[in-house]
Each structure stands twice: as C-alpha cells, then as structure tokens.
Amino acid sequence: MRATVLIVDDHAGFRAGARRMLEAEGWDVVGEAVDGASGVDAARSLTPDVVLLDLNLPDASGLELVTTLPASAAVVLTSTHEEEELDDLARERGARGFLPKSSLSGASLAAIIAAG
Amino acid sequence: MTTDATTSTQADNAALTAVLAAALDAVITMDGTGRVLSFNPAAERTFGYRAADAVGRDMADLIVPPDLRDAHRRGLSRHLAGADPVVLDQRIEITGMRADGSEFPLELTVTRIAAEQPLFVGYLRDISDRRRAEAELKASRARLVTASYEARRRIERDLHDGAQQHLVMLSMTLRLVRAQTPDDSPLAELVDQAIRELGEATAELRELARGIHPAVLTQGGLRPALRALTRRMPVPVDLTDIPDGRWGAAVEATAYFVVAEALTNVARYADAQQASVSVREEDGKLVVCVSDDGRGGADVNAGSGLSGLRDRLDALGGTLEIDSPPGGGTRLLAEVPCES
C-alpha cells in the first residue's frame, strides 16, 4: 500500500507542485490544507502517514503545530529556508525532521521518514 | 558717603534691579535661616508665587517638594556649621515644586555671597521642556531602530513569500520535467543545466535574505540563530551560555547583529585562531560578549560597521565597548536592554 501524505501549505503553487512530484514517485497525497487550523482538522480526519507541514502558515508557526497533530502522523516541516538549525528545531518540537522545499522529492521525504 | 558715591550706588542698584527683572532664569536670594529675601519676575513665572507673597517665607516650604525638604535643610545646616559645600557653584539638576504643588525638573546653581551674614543666590531654570524633548528624541530613535528591524524582517518575508517561492516552484517543475526526460535525450543536459543555475540563483537569494534578517532568528530565537551563524564562520567559534529564552524582536535582532558584525570583523581583519561568543541576561539586559585571540587594534570609529552598531545600541539605551590593544586580541561587550 502506498504511504499517504497530507500537504499543509498556504501557497497553492507549492501544494500543486508537491502533489505532482510526490505522486510521480509513488506517494498517495490524500489531502491539502491551506493553514494550521484546517491542517489539524484534515490530519485528524484523514489520518495520513505523513504531514508535510510548512514552517510559516498564515495562522500559526509550523513548529508550534507539531504537537497538536495526531501522534500517528510523522510530521516533516518544510520551507524555502534552508538553515541546518531548522532541522534541530523541528526535531526538538517532535517533528521527524526538516526538508527544504528546494530538496523536496518523494525519495527525500521517504529518506527523512526512514531515518526518523 | 559722597553724593557721587551715592549716585553711583543708586545706579548700581537700578542696574541690578533691571537685570533681575529681565533675567530669563529665576533668581532667588535666601538668608542663612532659609528665608527668601528676593524673588525676581522669572521666579514668579516659574513657581507661581508673587514676590510679595514669597519674600519672608521659608524657601524650602515654597519651592522644595515635601520629601526633599529635610535633605535641603540638613545640607544648609551642615554648610553653616562649616562643612565643605556640596552644591555651591556648580550646575545641578533637582526637582522643584510650583505653588499648585506640581513638581518639575529644574537646573540650579547656588552661590554664596561674601557677607557678614550668610546670603545665598540661586539661579534656577525650568527644564521640563528639555527633558520632554530628550525623552521624545530617545523614544523616536528607539522607534526608528525598531522600525528598521521590522522593515528588514518584512523584506525577508516578502522575498520568502514571493521570489523564493516562485524559484522553488520552478525548481520542482524542472525536476519533474527532468524525471520524464530520457537521459539520452538532447534536452536532458539542458534541463540539468537549468536546474543547476536555478540552484545557484536560489542560493544567492537565500544568502541575501539571511543577511537581511535570518529566518531562524524569527523561528527559534537567538540560540539556534547564533549556532547557525557561527557554523558558517571560517574561524572556530566557541559558543557558550546562550540562553534559550525569547525576547522582543528588536532585542534579539540587535544582539544577533552585534555578534554577526563582530564575527565578520574577526574573519576579515583579526587574523585570529579562535573566537568566542557568550550571551547572558543580567539586570534586565542582554550582555553580549565576542572575543578573539587575533591582532587587536580594532577601532570603533574606523569602519561604519561598529559605529553603526553603536548608534543602534545607543538608540535602544544600550552600550557598546571595545577593548582591542594591538597584539592583544579584541573583546567586544554590548549591553542591550531587554525592554527595547
């Protein structure tokens, strides 16, 4: 069975691009959300394996949202920022890791989950 | 006394009266018991008493706020008993009181007239307007610095939300195109080249955005931001005691840019083997120390970097000190008020 992923990002272009890229590499994109509140709702109802969560959402910081998402989902934070320290911060907050948007691919997302 | 001498004394008195009447400063004379002997028109305007009502009264009761009167009287007694004068013949700033009981800042010089009986003359000036202007200037400088940090953060955010997002989208699209292009296609090499160049453009833009305002500072605060900064430095940097707390955006940005500027100078000029950075919170201030074992001789007035930093710190009520003896390394100490 394909791994399921929920994309939470306020940029429609990124959501569409990420969906195409992940689906092309075998992921099952089960939903998209545009902000923190709808992201948390979607994560609860869709119970994805992975939540790809933007760091800067209109209503919240992705870092602050990690603990409000279902524990069953592996959370990977993403952003156009690329500081190594964001990976430390993400892990400190309980996320599986941080993946810069410029490096996003099905394989790189799978690698973070596997390394978890 | 001769008629000439009498005329001359009368002329002197008239001149003195005219000087006191025209003086912009309040001039009050007082005897050794603290009684008011004269009260010029400026004193009337400043304190709200008519001279006729003030003369003969105890000066402390008239113009000294109640909680300062004892100190005033003790000082006068000590002086009359032979102690060295503490306040005579120098400019001091104290608090005065008007007839309506309102208090205000004033500057004062008291001088003792050489006479058989002790006689003192006080020159007093209401400095409320100056104090208000100083406070407004200070607040406005702090607002400007804070606004400049906010503008930098906004520019960084706009770059992040705008150009950087579009470049990331483009990169994803190109990578999808590449994934669907056979390796032996003549297009494959072109797409690879486009991806490489796009990567370089993205990296340059990211460096620019980070220099304007590091996102990790907004997201995680000083500790991760300084860790990221020192990791990029060509000189090994020992990072100790960085507190994990969060402060106002202007405080964090000021502390961050102090370290960034100092470490840039270390890398460029110090020829150092090692640098160290520490930050601690002490008495409502963030105390930032950056030191190195390099050649020393740094001058805060030589480059715009350090003097600009000092201006920003000064505007926020902070300080910047540099100890940099030639051959003895450099130690930069900055204090940033946490309430900035």
Tab-separated table of C-alpha atoms in Angstrom:
chain	number	residue	atom	x	y	z
A	1	MET	CA	0.000	0.000	0.000
A	2	ARG	CA	1.272	3.463	-0.866
A	3	ALA	CA	2.217	5.776	2.001
A	4	THR	CA	-0.267	8.611	2.482
A	5	VAL	CA	0.668	12.256	2.902
A	6	LEU	CA	-1.188	15.462	3.758
A	7	ILE	CA	0.285	18.730	2.424
A	8	VAL	CA	-0.269	21.806	4.629
A	9	ASP	CA	0.917	24.989	2.913
A	10	ASP	CA	-0.706	28.321	2.096
A	11	HIS	CA	0.887	28.506	-1.372
A	12	ALA	CA	-1.349	26.840	-3.954
A	13	GLY	CA	1.558	26.569	-6.379
A	14	PHE	CA	3.653	24.650	-3.893
A	15	ARG	CA	0.781	22.328	-2.979
A	16	ALA	CA	0.161	21.529	-6.647
A	17	GLY	CA	3.860	21.072	-7.419
A	18	ALA	CA	4.481	18.940	-4.342
A	19	ARG	CA	1.441	16.802	-5.147
A	20	ARG	CA	2.675	16.171	-8.709
A	21	MET	CA	6.185	15.405	-7.545
A	22	LEU	CA	5.188	13.085	-4.703
A	23	GLU	CA	2.542	11.261	-6.724
A	24	ALA	CA	5.035	10.781	-9.548
A	25	GLU	CA	7.229	8.961	-7.025
A	26	GLY	CA	4.525	6.726	-5.644
A	27	TRP	CA	3.121	8.688	-2.700
A	28	ASP	CA	-0.631	8.913	-2.147
A	29	VAL	CA	-1.457	12.573	-1.490
A	30	VAL	CA	-4.710	12.237	0.473
A	31	GLY	CA	-5.345	15.906	1.143
A	32	GLU	CA	-4.209	19.524	1.123
A	33	ALA	CA	-4.784	22.259	3.678
A	34	VAL	CA	-4.088	25.973	3.447
A	35	ASP	CA	-3.486	26.870	7.098
A	36	GLY	CA	-2.792	25.429	10.543
A	37	ALA	CA	-6.383	25.097	11.710
A	38	SER	CA	-7.619	23.261	8.619
A	39	GLY	CA	-4.391	21.255	8.571
A	40	VAL	CA	-5.028	19.913	12.074
A	41	ASP	CA	-8.658	19.084	11.150
A	42	ALA	CA	-7.566	17.325	7.966
A	43	ALA	CA	-4.846	15.368	9.785
A	44	ARG	CA	-7.424	14.144	12.321
A	45	SER	CA	-9.976	13.069	9.717
A	46	LEU	CA	-7.633	11.699	7.052
A	47	THR	CA	-5.088	10.068	9.418
A	48	PRO	CA	-2.213	10.324	6.903
A	49	ASP	CA	1.091	8.551	7.477
A	50	VAL	CA	2.948	11.799	6.904
A	51	VAL	CA	2.091	15.505	7.263
A	52	LEU	CA	4.269	17.770	5.131
A	53	LEU	CA	3.904	20.996	7.097
A	54	ASP	CA	5.023	24.473	6.061
A	55	LEU	CA	7.029	26.398	8.645
A	56	ASN	CA	5.226	29.707	8.028
A	57	LEU	CA	1.474	29.350	7.909
A	58	PRO	CA	-0.897	32.318	7.919
A	59	ASP	CA	-2.371	31.420	11.304
A	60	ALA	CA	0.487	29.605	13.027
A	61	SER	CA	4.104	28.590	13.029
A	62	GLY	CA	4.514	25.037	11.818
A	63	LEU	CA	6.862	24.437	14.772
A	64	GLU	CA	4.051	25.237	17.186
A	65	LEU	CA	1.586	22.964	15.390
A	66	VAL	CA	3.622	19.765	15.579
A	67	THR	CA	2.323	18.703	18.991
A	68	THR	CA	-1.317	19.385	18.069
A	69	LEU	CA	-1.238	16.951	15.147
A	70	PRO	CA	-2.192	13.295	15.693
A	71	ALA	CA	0.741	11.344	17.117
A	72	SER	CA	0.164	8.660	14.463
A	73	ALA	CA	1.374	11.009	11.715
A	74	ALA	CA	5.064	11.595	11.088
A	75	VAL	CA	5.470	15.349	10.705
A	76	VAL	CA	8.060	16.768	8.311
A	77	LEU	CA	8.459	20.539	8.323
A	78	THR	CA	9.293	22.320	5.108
A	79	SER	CA	10.182	25.830	3.988
A	80	THR	CA	12.124	27.763	1.396
A	81	HIS	CA	14.540	28.480	4.256
A	82	GLU	CA	17.449	26.094	4.472
A	83	GLU	CA	19.215	26.575	7.789
A	84	GLU	CA	20.527	23.338	9.292
A	85	GLU	CA	19.297	24.609	12.638
A	86	LEU	CA	15.714	24.373	11.411
A	87	ASP	CA	16.183	20.605	11.374
A	88	ASP	CA	17.321	20.725	15.035
A	89	LEU	CA	14.369	22.946	15.920
A	90	ALA	CA	11.920	20.688	14.110
A	91	ARG	CA	13.223	17.594	15.888
A	92	GLU	CA	13.175	19.369	19.266
A	93	ARG	CA	9.487	20.093	18.719
A	94	GLY	CA	8.711	16.450	17.952
A	95	ALA	CA	8.773	16.512	14.151
A	96	ARG	CA	10.571	13.823	12.179
A	97	GLY	CA	12.764	16.419	10.565
A	98	PHE	CA	13.039	19.370	8.212
A	99	LEU	CA	13.112	19.218	4.420
A	100	PRO	CA	13.922	22.375	2.415
A	101	LYS	CA	11.404	22.898	-0.382
A	102	SER	CA	14.188	23.071	-2.929
A	103	SER	CA	15.176	19.492	-1.996
A	104	LEU	CA	11.646	18.066	-1.886
A	105	SER	CA	11.129	14.817	-3.734
A	106	GLY	CA	9.404	11.559	-2.985
A	107	ALA	CA	12.774	9.993	-2.268
A	108	SER	CA	13.997	12.764	0.066
A	109	LEU	CA	10.730	12.673	2.038
A	110	ALA	CA	10.964	8.872	2.313
A	111	ALA	CA	14.586	9.172	3.461
A	112	ILE	CA	13.644	11.509	6.349
A	113	ILE	CA	10.833	9.188	7.432
A	114	ALA	CA	13.113	6.162	7.250
A	115	ALA	CA	15.897	7.908	9.183
A	116	GLY	CA	13.345	9.170	11.752
B	1	MET	CA	29.125	108.791	51.572
B	2	THR	CA	29.663	111.389	48.920
B	3	THR	CA	26.939	112.462	46.572
B	4	ASP	CA	28.838	110.929	43.669
B	5	ALA	CA	29.203	107.643	45.516
B	6	THR	CA	25.504	107.717	46.458
B	7	THR	CA	24.553	108.342	42.849
B	8	SER	CA	26.799	105.521	41.757
B	9	THR	CA	25.266	103.100	44.292
B	10	GLN	CA	21.785	104.090	43.232
B	11	ALA	CA	22.757	103.479	39.619
B	12	ASP	CA	24.194	100.070	40.559
B	13	ASN	CA	21.008	99.133	42.393
B	14	ALA	CA	18.864	100.252	39.489
B	15	ALA	CA	21.006	98.212	37.110
B	16	LEU	CA	20.797	95.150	39.384
B	17	THR	CA	17.023	95.516	39.642
B	18	ALA	CA	16.770	95.791	35.851
B	19	VAL	CA	18.985	92.732	35.364
B	20	LEU	CA	16.917	90.653	37.787
B	21	ALA	CA	13.652	91.870	36.253
B	22	ALA	CA	14.770	90.990	32.734
B	23	ALA	CA	16.517	87.725	33.602
B	24	LEU	CA	15.107	84.638	31.889
B	25	ASP	CA	16.209	82.492	34.839
B	26	ALA	CA	14.536	82.525	38.220
B	27	VAL	CA	16.830	84.270	40.704
B	28	ILE	CA	16.068	83.825	44.389
B	29	THR	CA	18.126	85.088	47.318
B	30	MET	CA	17.940	83.403	50.689
B	31	ASP	CA	19.463	84.124	54.103
B	32	GLY	CA	21.186	81.691	56.443
B	33	THR	CA	17.911	80.713	58.109
B	34	GLY	CA	16.397	79.708	54.785
B	35	ARG	CA	14.139	82.775	54.414
B	36	VAL	CA	13.523	84.223	50.959
B	37	LEU	CA	14.974	87.724	50.578
B	38	SER	CA	14.165	88.378	46.933
B	39	PHE	CA	12.152	86.667	44.207
B	40	ASN	CA	12.532	88.002	40.658
B	41	PRO	CA	9.786	88.039	37.940
B	42	ALA	CA	11.139	84.854	36.316
B	43	ALA	CA	10.859	83.148	39.716
B	44	GLU	CA	7.256	84.326	39.905
B	45	ARG	CA	6.558	82.800	36.451
B	46	THR	CA	8.429	79.610	37.217
B	47	PHE	CA	6.969	78.852	40.641
B	48	GLY	CA	3.613	80.643	40.530
B	49	TYR	CA	4.095	82.885	43.585
B	50	ARG	CA	4.058	86.672	43.618
B	51	ALA	CA	7.268	88.136	45.005
B	52	ALA	CA	5.314	89.911	47.726
B	53	ASP	CA	3.975	86.545	48.926
B	54	ALA	CA	7.280	84.724	48.642
B	55	VAL	CA	9.637	87.145	50.375
B	56	GLY	CA	9.994	86.354	54.077
B	57	ARG	CA	8.749	82.761	53.678
B	58	ASP	CA	10.863	79.669	54.264
B	59	MET	CA	12.254	78.805	50.817
B	60	ALA	CA	12.062	75.053	51.345
B	61	ASP	CA	8.347	75.282	52.112
B	62	LEU	CA	7.804	77.309	48.962
B	63	ILE	CA	9.665	75.538	46.182
B	64	VAL	CA	11.152	72.272	47.518
B	65	PRO	CA	8.918	69.153	47.303
B	66	PRO	CA	7.997	67.872	50.787
B	67	ASP	CA	10.054	64.684	50.563
B	68	LEU	CA	13.224	66.638	49.731
B	69	ARG	CA	12.922	69.390	52.327
B	70	ASP	CA	14.721	67.586	55.160
B	71	ALA	CA	17.720	66.924	52.932
B	72	HIS	CA	17.735	70.569	51.835
B	73	ARG	CA	17.666	71.817	55.430
B	74	ARG	CA	20.303	69.343	56.601
B	75	GLY	CA	22.596	70.445	53.782
B	76	LEU	CA	22.168	74.102	54.699
B	77	SER	CA	22.851	73.395	58.397
B	78	ARG	CA	25.938	71.334	57.596
B	79	HIS	CA	27.291	74.095	55.388
B	80	LEU	CA	26.656	76.781	58.002
B	81	ALA	CA	28.349	74.591	60.622
B	82	GLY	CA	31.500	74.662	58.480
B	83	ALA	CA	31.256	71.596	56.304
B	84	ASP	CA	32.528	71.832	52.745
B	85	PRO	CA	29.748	72.979	50.420
B	86	VAL	CA	28.298	70.186	48.352
B	87	VAL	CA	26.073	72.072	45.977
B	88	LEU	CA	27.590	75.545	45.788
B	89	ASP	CA	28.835	76.990	42.477
B	90	GLN	CA	28.047	74.070	40.271
B	91	ARG	CA	25.204	73.129	37.982
B	92	ILE	CA	22.912	70.503	39.456
B	93	GLU	CA	19.578	69.059	38.391
B	94	ILE	CA	16.888	68.713	41.049
B	95	THR	CA	13.121	68.605	41.388
B	96	GLY	CA	11.230	71.795	42.162
B	97	MET	CA	7.648	72.447	43.221
B	98	ARG	CA	5.221	75.079	41.992
B	99	ALA	CA	2.606	76.934	44.078
B	100	ASP	CA	-0.016	74.416	42.937
B	101	GLY	CA	2.089	71.542	44.313
B	102	SER	CA	3.101	70.209	40.895
B	103	GLU	CA	6.705	69.060	40.635
B	104	PHE	CA	9.081	69.623	37.730
B	105	PRO	CA	12.761	69.205	36.851
B	106	LEU	CA	14.980	72.236	37.166
B	107	GLU	CA	18.630	73.062	36.915
B	108	LEU	CA	20.159	75.144	39.630
B	109	THR	CA	23.318	76.955	40.596
B	110	VAL	CA	23.697	78.305	44.116
B	111	THR	CA	26.375	80.736	45.073
B	112	ARG	CA	27.209	82.242	48.461
B	113	ILE	CA	27.718	85.972	48.606
B	114	ALA	CA	30.650	87.010	50.759
B	115	ALA	CA	28.970	88.999	53.517
B	116	GLU	CA	28.868	89.085	57.318
B	117	GLN	CA	25.579	87.243	57.346
B	118	PRO	CA	25.215	84.151	55.170
B	119	LEU	CA	23.461	85.052	51.946
B	120	PHE	CA	22.787	82.712	49.062
B	121	VAL	CA	21.684	83.371	45.493
B	122	GLY	CA	20.041	80.631	43.483
B	123	TYR	CA	19.702	80.689	39.683
B	124	LEU	CA	17.032	78.255	38.624
B	125	ARG	CA	15.670	77.180	35.251
B	126	ASP	CA	12.680	75.004	34.460
B	127	ILE	CA	13.986	72.191	32.219
B	128	SER	CA	10.662	70.361	31.724
B	129	ASP	CA	10.638	71.168	28.005
B	130	ARG	CA	14.219	69.990	27.554
B	131	ARG	CA	13.549	66.779	29.466
B	132	ARG	CA	10.421	66.156	27.407
B	133	ALA	CA	12.320	66.810	24.180
B	134	GLU	CA	15.114	64.472	25.304
B	135	ALA	CA	12.614	61.749	26.173
B	136	GLU	CA	10.844	62.205	22.829
B	137	LEU	CA	14.143	62.110	20.965
B	138	LYS	CA	15.186	58.948	22.786
B	139	ALA	CA	11.825	57.294	22.119
B	140	SER	CA	11.905	58.332	18.488
B	141	ARG	CA	15.422	56.947	17.982
B	142	ALA	CA	14.350	53.663	19.574
B	143	ARG	CA	11.272	53.593	17.330
B	144	LEU	CA	13.434	54.176	14.241
B	145	VAL	CA	15.742	51.303	15.125
B	146	THR	CA	12.811	49.021	15.888
B	147	ALA	CA	11.140	50.066	12.622
B	148	SER	CA	14.331	49.335	10.694
B	149	TYR	CA	14.408	45.795	12.109
B	150	GLU	CA	10.732	45.362	11.284
B	151	ALA	CA	11.381	46.574	7.743
B	152	ARG	CA	14.236	44.076	7.359
B	153	ARG	CA	12.038	41.279	8.633
B	154	ARG	CA	9.288	42.319	6.219
B	155	ILE	CA	11.693	42.381	3.269
B	156	GLU	CA	12.964	38.942	4.213
B	157	ARG	CA	9.391	37.664	4.488
B	158	ASP	CA	8.430	39.218	1.158
B	159	LEU	CA	11.430	37.573	-0.506
B	160	HIS	CA	10.488	34.302	1.124
B	161	ASP	CA	6.814	34.501	0.189
B	162	GLY	CA	7.475	35.888	-3.289
B	163	ALA	CA	10.607	35.307	-5.336
B	164	GLN	CA	11.907	32.350	-3.306
B	165	GLN	CA	8.565	30.523	-3.556
B	166	HIS	CA	8.453	31.035	-7.314
B	167	LEU	CA	12.004	29.767	-7.694
B	168	VAL	CA	11.160	26.686	-5.641
B	169	MET	CA	8.085	26.053	-7.818
B	170	LEU	CA	10.239	26.421	-10.922
B	171	SER	CA	12.805	24.037	-9.480
B	172	MET	CA	10.122	21.435	-8.759
B	173	THR	CA	8.706	21.775	-12.243
B	174	LEU	CA	12.142	21.419	-13.829
B	175	ARG	CA	12.901	18.365	-11.726
B	176	LEU	CA	9.587	16.817	-12.840
B	177	VAL	CA	10.485	17.596	-16.456
B	178	ARG	CA	13.908	16.054	-15.920
B	179	ALA	CA	12.374	12.928	-14.358
B	180	GLN	CA	10.325	12.475	-17.516
B	181	THR	CA	13.217	13.188	-19.888
B	182	PRO	CA	15.276	10.181	-21.004
B	183	ASP	CA	18.953	10.531	-20.091
B	184	ASP	CA	19.977	10.180	-23.736
B	185	SER	CA	17.666	12.970	-24.886
B	186	PRO	CA	19.409	16.163	-26.024
B	187	LEU	CA	17.039	18.000	-23.653
B	188	ALA	CA	18.363	16.227	-20.558
B	189	GLU	CA	21.613	18.185	-20.449
B	190	LEU	CA	19.798	21.493	-20.945
B	191	VAL	CA	17.354	20.739	-18.150
B	192	ASP	CA	20.205	19.683	-15.845
B	193	GLN	CA	21.971	22.958	-16.609
B	194	ALA	CA	18.785	24.938	-15.911
B	195	ILE	CA	18.385	23.116	-12.566
B	196	ARG	CA	21.999	23.909	-11.611
B	197	GLU	CA	21.703	27.584	-12.494
B	198	LEU	CA	18.409	27.843	-10.728
B	199	GLY	CA	20.012	26.263	-7.667
B	200	GLU	CA	22.735	28.914	-7.716
B	201	ALA	CA	20.209	31.734	-8.091
B	202	THR	CA	18.158	30.324	-5.220
B	203	ALA	CA	21.244	30.029	-3.027
B	204	GLU	CA	22.276	33.623	-3.764
B	205	LEU	CA	18.823	34.907	-2.974
B	206	ARG	CA	18.770	32.830	0.216
B	207	GLU	CA	22.106	34.328	1.327
B	208	LEU	CA	20.762	37.806	0.629
B	209	ALA	CA	17.592	37.125	2.624
B	210	ARG	CA	19.600	35.667	5.514
B	211	GLY	CA	21.812	38.751	5.635
B	212	ILE	CA	18.747	40.977	5.772
B	213	HIS	CA	17.129	39.019	8.553
B	214	PRO	CA	17.753	35.360	9.393
B	215	ALA	CA	14.533	33.344	9.420
B	216	VAL	CA	15.896	31.030	12.090
B	217	LEU	CA	16.074	34.026	14.459
B	218	THR	CA	12.354	34.678	13.977
B	219	GLN	CA	11.508	30.990	14.231
B	220	GLY	CA	13.734	29.812	17.033
B	221	GLY	CA	15.346	32.817	18.725
B	222	LEU	CA	18.951	33.700	19.499
B	223	ARG	CA	20.358	30.297	20.347
B	224	PRO	CA	19.682	28.487	17.061
B	225	ALA	CA	20.342	31.683	15.089
B	226	LEU	CA	23.777	32.120	16.683
B	227	ARG	CA	24.518	28.425	16.234
B	228	ALA	CA	23.734	28.803	12.526
B	229	LEU	CA	25.832	31.966	12.295
B	230	THR	CA	28.899	30.555	13.993
B	231	ARG	CA	28.715	27.358	11.982
B	232	ARG	CA	29.246	29.388	8.801
B	233	MET	CA	32.285	31.234	10.167
B	234	PRO	CA	35.738	30.396	8.772
B	235	VAL	CA	37.245	30.831	12.279
B	236	PRO	CA	36.338	28.287	15.003
B	237	VAL	CA	33.860	29.943	17.379
B	238	ASP	CA	33.199	28.746	20.898
B	239	LEU	CA	29.544	29.460	21.649
B	240	THR	CA	28.772	29.369	25.365
B	241	ASP	CA	25.911	30.198	27.701
B	242	ILE	CA	23.453	31.238	25.022
B	243	PRO	CA	20.124	31.470	26.841
B	244	ASP	CA	17.171	29.597	25.410
B	245	GLY	CA	14.593	32.328	26.122
B	246	ARG	CA	12.859	34.699	23.730
B	247	TRP	CA	12.983	38.500	23.816
B	248	GLY	CA	11.442	41.263	21.751
B	249	ALA	CA	12.257	41.215	18.038
B	250	ALA	CA	14.429	44.363	18.274
B	251	VAL	CA	16.385	42.941	21.253
B	252	GLU	CA	17.051	39.630	19.528
B	253	ALA	CA	17.928	41.310	16.220
B	254	THR	CA	20.306	43.755	17.935
B	255	ALA	CA	22.091	41.012	19.866
B	256	TYR	CA	22.284	38.869	16.701
B	257	PHE	CA	23.688	41.631	14.505
B	258	VAL	CA	26.229	42.601	17.198
B	259	VAL	CA	27.590	39.067	17.052
B	260	ALA	CA	27.317	38.913	13.246
B	261	GLU	CA	29.199	42.188	12.765
B	262	ALA	CA	31.820	41.316	15.354
B	263	LEU	CA	32.454	37.880	13.837
B	264	THR	CA	32.608	39.367	10.337
B	265	ASN	CA	35.347	41.679	11.599
B	266	VAL	CA	37.128	38.753	13.251
B	267	ALA	CA	37.091	36.834	9.961
B	268	ARG	CA	38.184	39.834	7.870
B	269	TYR	CA	40.759	41.633	9.962
B	270	ALA	CA	41.692	39.864	13.190
B	271	ASP	CA	43.827	37.015	11.840
B	272	ALA	CA	42.516	35.031	14.800
B	273	GLN	CA	42.791	31.305	15.540
B	274	GLN	CA	39.783	31.232	17.804
B	275	ALA	CA	36.810	33.374	18.747
B	276	SER	CA	34.214	33.009	21.439
B	277	VAL	CA	30.685	34.304	21.892
B	278	SER	CA	28.669	34.436	25.083
B	279	VAL	CA	25.273	35.907	25.900
B	280	ARG	CA	23.745	36.242	29.341
B	281	GLU	CA	20.795	38.042	30.817
B	282	GLU	CA	21.734	40.301	33.704
B	283	ASP	CA	19.802	43.093	35.447
B	284	GLY	CA	17.249	43.420	32.666
B	285	LYS	CA	19.882	43.486	29.933
B	286	LEU	CA	21.295	41.024	27.445
B	287	VAL	CA	25.055	41.143	27.817
B	288	VAL	CA	26.762	40.013	24.612
B	289	CYS	CA	30.496	39.349	24.549
B	290	VAL	CA	32.527	38.478	21.455
B	291	SER	CA	36.262	37.973	21.831
B	292	ASP	CA	39.116	36.665	19.729
B	293	ASP	CA	42.840	35.958	20.009
B	294	GLY	CA	43.785	37.963	16.931
B	295	ARG	CA	45.921	41.014	16.275
B	296	GLY	CA	43.711	43.577	18.087
B	297	GLY	CA	43.796	47.234	17.190
B	298	ALA	CA	40.113	47.431	16.213
B	299	ASP	CA	38.724	50.954	16.224
B	300	VAL	CA	35.037	51.574	16.629
B	301	ASN	CA	35.345	54.823	14.701
B	302	ALA	CA	37.285	53.374	11.771
B	303	GLY	CA	34.580	51.442	9.962
B	304	SER	CA	30.909	52.069	9.541
B	305	GLY	CA	30.028	48.597	10.850
B	306	LEU	CA	30.924	49.051	14.505
B	307	SER	CA	29.945	52.700	14.717
B	308	GLY	CA	26.584	51.868	13.128
B	309	LEU	CA	26.144	49.135	15.725
B	310	ARG	CA	26.961	51.565	18.499
B	311	ASP	CA	24.387	54.022	17.160
B	312	ARG	CA	21.732	51.329	17.142
B	313	LEU	CA	22.609	50.192	20.654
B	314	ASP	CA	22.674	53.762	21.883
B	315	ALA	CA	19.229	54.398	20.403
B	316	LEU	CA	17.871	51.420	22.332
B	317	GLY	CA	19.507	52.583	25.577
B	318	GLY	CA	22.301	50.028	25.315
B	319	THR	CA	26.076	50.304	25.223
B	320	LEU	CA	28.993	49.015	23.170
B	321	GLU	CA	32.546	48.763	24.464
B	322	ILE	CA	35.586	47.504	22.628
B	323	ASP	CA	38.881	46.563	24.174
B	324	SER	CA	41.397	45.873	21.428
B	325	PRO	CA	45.029	46.508	22.359
B	326	PRO	CA	47.437	45.965	19.433
B	327	GLY	CA	48.574	42.348	19.509
B	328	GLY	CA	46.233	41.527	22.373
B	329	GLY	CA	43.061	40.282	20.711
B	330	THR	CA	39.721	42.039	20.678
B	331	ARG	CA	36.912	41.912	23.187
B	332	LEU	CA	33.593	43.477	22.293
B	333	LEU	CA	30.996	43.880	25.018
B	334	ALA	CA	27.467	45.028	24.217
B	335	GLU	CA	24.521	45.515	26.543
B	336	VAL	CA	21.006	45.508	25.130
B	337	PRO	CA	18.129	46.479	27.433
B	338	CYS	CA	15.560	43.664	27.369
B	339	GLU	CA	12.708	46.161	27.304
B	340	SER	CA	13.811	47.676	23.979
